[in-house]
CSV table of C-alpha atoms in Angstrom, one decimal:
chain,number,residue,atom,x,y,z
B,140,MET,CA,0.0,0.0,0.0
B,141,LYS,CA,2.8,2.4,0.9
B,142,LYS,CA,4.5,1.7,-2.5
B,143,LEU,CA,1.2,2.4,-4.3
B,144,PHE,CA,0.7,5.6,-2.4
B,145,SER,CA,4.3,6.7,-3.1
B,146,SER,CA,3.9,5.9,-6.8
B,147,ALA,CA,0.6,7.9,-6.9
B,148,LEU,CA,2.3,10.8,-5.1
B,149,LEU,CA,5.3,10.8,-7.5
B,150,ALA,CA,3.0,10.6,-10.5
B,151,SER,CA,0.9,13.6,-9.3
B,152,ALA,CA,4.1,15.6,-8.6
B,153,VAL,CA,5.5,14.9,-12.1
B,154,LEU,CA,2.1,15.8,-13.7
B,155,ALA,CA,1.9,19.0,-11.7
B,156,GLY,CA,5.5,19.9,-12.7
B,157,SER,CA,4.8,19.2,-16.4
B,158,GLN,CA,1.7,21.4,-16.3
B,159,ALA,CA,3.7,24.3,-14.8
B,160,THR,CA,6.2,24.2,-17.7
B,161,ALA,CA,3.7,23.3,-20.4
B,162,GLN,CA,3.5,25.5,-23.4
B,163,VAL,CA,0.4,26.5,-25.3
B,164,SER,CA,-0.5,24.0,-28.0
B,165,PRO,CA,0.5,24.7,-31.6
B,166,GLN,CA,-3.2,25.3,-32.5
B,167,GLN,CA,-3.7,27.7,-29.6
B,168,TYR,CA,-0.4,29.5,-30.5
B,169,ALA,CA,-1.7,30.0,-34.1
B,170,ILE,CA,-4.9,31.5,-32.9
B,171,ASP,CA,-3.2,33.7,-30.3
B,172,ARG,CA,-0.6,34.8,-32.9
B,173,ALA,CA,-3.3,35.8,-35.4
B,174,GLU,CA,-5.2,37.7,-32.8
B,175,ILE,CA,-2.0,39.6,-31.7
B,176,VAL,CA,-1.0,40.4,-35.3
B,177,ASN,CA,-4.6,41.8,-35.9
B,178,LEU,CA,-4.2,43.8,-32.7
B,179,SER,CA,-1.0,45.4,-34.1
B,180,ASN,CA,-2.7,46.1,-37.4
B,181,ARG,CA,-5.7,47.6,-35.7
B,182,LEU,CA,-3.5,50.0,-33.8
B,183,MET,CA,-1.7,51.1,-36.9
B,184,ILE,CA,-4.9,51.6,-38.9
B,185,ALA,CA,-6.4,53.5,-36.0
B,186,SER,CA,-3.3,55.7,-35.9
B,187,ASP,CA,-3.5,56.5,-39.6
B,188,ALA,CA,-7.3,57.1,-39.4
B,189,GLN,CA,-6.7,59.5,-36.5
B,190,ASP,CA,-9.0,57.3,-34.3
B,191,ALA,CA,-7.6,57.8,-30.8
B,192,GLU,CA,-10.4,55.8,-29.2
B,193,THR,CA,-9.7,52.6,-31.2
B,194,TYR,CA,-6.0,53.1,-30.7
B,195,ALA,CA,-6.3,53.4,-26.9
B,196,ASN,CA,-8.7,50.4,-26.8
B,197,THR,CA,-5.9,48.2,-28.0
B,198,PHE,CA,-4.3,48.7,-24.6
B,199,ALA,CA,-5.2,47.2,-21.2
B,200,LYS,CA,-6.7,49.7,-18.8
B,201,ASP,CA,-3.4,50.1,-17.1
B,202,GLY,CA,-1.4,49.8,-20.3
B,203,VAL,CA,1.8,51.8,-21.0
B,204,LEU,CA,2.9,53.5,-24.3
B,205,ASN,CA,6.5,54.6,-24.5
B,206,TRP,CA,6.8,56.4,-27.8
B,207,ILE,CA,8.2,59.5,-29.5
B,208,GLY,CA,5.6,61.6,-27.6
B,209,GLY,CA,6.8,60.4,-24.1
B,210,VAL,CA,5.5,57.7,-21.8
B,211,GLU,CA,1.7,57.5,-21.3
B,212,HIS,CA,0.2,55.5,-18.4
B,213,GLY,CA,-3.3,54.0,-18.7
B,214,ARG,CA,-5.8,53.9,-21.6
B,215,GLU,CA,-7.2,57.4,-21.0
B,216,GLU,CA,-3.8,59.0,-21.0
B,217,ILE,CA,-2.9,57.1,-24.2
B,218,ARG,CA,-6.2,58.2,-25.8
B,219,GLU,CA,-5.6,61.9,-24.9
B,220,ALA,CA,-1.9,61.8,-26.2
B,221,ILE,CA,-2.9,60.2,-29.5
B,222,ALA,CA,-5.8,62.6,-30.0
B,223,GLU,CA,-3.5,65.6,-29.4
B,224,TRP,CA,-0.7,64.2,-31.6
B,225,ARG,CA,-3.2,63.5,-34.5
B,226,SER,CA,-4.9,66.9,-34.1
B,227,LYS,CA,-1.6,68.5,-35.3
B,228,THR,CA,-2.2,67.1,-38.8
B,229,ASP,CA,-2.6,69.8,-41.4
B,230,PRO,CA,-6.3,70.5,-42.0
B,231,LEU,CA,-7.7,69.6,-45.4
B,232,PRO,CA,-8.2,72.8,-47.5
B,233,ALA,CA,-11.8,73.6,-48.6
B,234,GLY,CA,-12.7,72.0,-51.9
B,235,ALA,CA,-9.8,69.5,-51.8
B,236,THR,CA,-10.3,66.4,-53.9
B,237,SER,CA,-7.3,64.5,-52.5
B,238,ARG,CA,-5.2,64.4,-49.3
B,239,PRO,CA,-1.5,63.6,-48.7
B,240,ARG,CA,-1.2,60.7,-46.2
B,241,VAL,CA,1.2,58.8,-44.1
B,242,ARG,CA,0.6,55.0,-43.7
B,243,HIS,CA,2.2,52.9,-41.0
B,244,PHE,CA,3.0,49.2,-41.5
B,245,VAL,CA,4.0,46.5,-39.0
B,246,LEU,CA,5.7,43.3,-40.1
B,247,ASN,CA,8.1,40.5,-38.9
B,248,HIS,CA,6.2,39.7,-35.8
B,249,ASP,CA,8.3,37.5,-33.5
B,250,ILE,CA,5.8,36.6,-30.9
B,251,THR,CA,6.2,34.4,-27.8
B,252,ILE,CA,3.2,33.3,-25.8
B,253,ASN,CA,4.1,32.5,-22.2
B,254,ALA,CA,3.1,29.2,-20.7
B,255,ASP,CA,0.3,30.8,-18.7
B,256,GLY,CA,-1.4,31.5,-22.1
B,257,LYS,CA,-2.4,34.9,-20.9
B,258,THR,CA,0.8,37.0,-21.4
B,259,GLY,CA,3.3,37.3,-24.2
B,260,LEU,CA,6.1,39.3,-25.8
B,261,GLY,CA,6.6,40.5,-29.3
B,262,ARG,CA,9.4,42.0,-31.3
B,263,VAL,CA,8.0,43.8,-34.3
B,264,TYR,CA,9.4,45.9,-37.2
B,265,TRP,CA,7.5,48.9,-38.5
B,266,PHE,CA,7.8,51.6,-41.1
B,267,ALA,CA,5.9,54.5,-42.5
B,268,LEU,CA,5.4,55.7,-46.1
B,269,THR,CA,4.2,59.1,-47.2
B,270,ASN,CA,2.9,60.7,-50.4
B,271,ARG,CA,3.3,64.1,-48.7
B,272,THR,CA,6.4,65.0,-50.9
B,273,PRO,CA,7.2,67.9,-53.3
B,274,GLN,CA,7.2,65.5,-56.2
B,275,LYS,CA,3.9,63.9,-55.0
B,276,ASP,CA,5.4,60.4,-55.0
B,277,VAL,CA,5.6,57.8,-52.3
B,278,GLN,CA,8.7,57.9,-50.0
B,279,PRO,CA,9.8,56.1,-46.9
B,280,LEU,CA,9.3,58.4,-43.9
B,281,TYR,CA,10.4,56.5,-40.8
B,282,PHE,CA,11.3,53.0,-39.6
B,283,GLY,CA,12.0,51.2,-36.4
B,284,HIS,CA,10.9,48.4,-34.1
B,285,VAL,CA,8.5,47.9,-31.2
B,286,ILE,CA,8.8,45.7,-28.2
B,287,GLU,CA,5.2,44.7,-27.4
B,288,TYR,CA,4.0,43.1,-24.1
B,289,TYR,CA,0.6,41.4,-24.4
B,290,VAL,CA,-2.0,40.4,-21.8
B,291,LYS,CA,-5.2,38.4,-22.4
B,292,GLU,CA,-8.2,40.0,-20.6
B,293,GLY,CA,-11.7,38.8,-21.0
B,294,GLY,CA,-10.7,36.5,-23.8
B,295,LYS,CA,-9.1,39.4,-25.8
B,296,TRP,CA,-5.4,40.1,-26.4
B,297,LEU,CA,-4.4,43.7,-25.5
B,298,PHE,CA,-1.1,45.6,-25.1
B,299,SER,CA,0.1,45.8,-21.6
B,300,LYS,CA,3.0,47.9,-22.8
B,301,ARG,CA,4.5,49.1,-26.2
B,302,GLU,CA,8.0,50.5,-26.4
B,303,VAL,CA,8.3,52.2,-29.8
B,304,PHE,CA,11.8,52.8,-31.2
B,305,ASN,CA,11.9,55.2,-34.2
B,306,GLU,CA,15.3,54.4,-35.7
B,307,SER,CA,15.1,57.4,-38.0
B,308,LEU,CA,15.1,59.8,-35.1
B,309,THR,CA,17.1,60.4,-31.9
B,310,ASN,CA,16.3,57.1,-30.1
B,311,ARG,CA,18.3,55.0,-32.5
B,312,ALA,CA,21.1,53.1,-30.8
B,313,PRO,CA,24.3,51.4,-32.1
B,314,PHE,CA,22.6,48.0,-31.3
B,315,TYR,CA,19.4,46.7,-29.7
B,316,PRO,CA,19.9,43.6,-27.5
B,317,ALA,CA,16.2,42.9,-27.4
B,318,LEU,CA,16.4,42.3,-31.2
B,319,GLY,CA,19.3,39.9,-30.7
B,320,GLU,CA,21.9,42.4,-31.9
B,321,ILE,CA,25.4,42.3,-30.5
B,322,ASP,CA,27.4,45.3,-29.5
B,323,PRO,CA,29.5,46.0,-32.6
B,324,ASN,CA,32.2,47.4,-30.4
B,325,ALA,CA,32.5,44.3,-28.2
B,326,VAL,CA,35.9,42.7,-28.3
B,327,LYS,CA,35.7,39.3,-30.1
B,328,LYS,CA,38.0,36.5,-28.8
């Protein structure tokens, strides 16, 4: 009886340990990844549409946005900051039949879903194109990367934090360890 009890106890300990280190299934990862990529796309489309409400609603209530405009804490602060930033866009002249635009794109999503199935991390590249040029053609405007932190709340993926790096401006660095880059000045042995 002691041997049977010991075997049962060992089996339950092994099972409990394997559940703690278990990863989400490949099928669940595919679903979660698609939802997160859509979340990133929704944010960029909202930005270009000057829709601060939809933009802010991609964040958790206590989400953090670290971007070129500063660090915003909470959904309401994010909404206000994006609304103010987008309000600085040149107004459309009366009678205009077209409008110059900037379009933001996200790509190369490297997404990790944590074993809890409720949090994750993403490394994402982004760039922006504009047709607001003297020659009225399309030109690259900015590029960079984002470190995204995800949380699943009420069955929906949201950003708990987004750290935006605009590598065309002042926050470009010689290397980004979060992207796997190595210090180019490091001594190799």
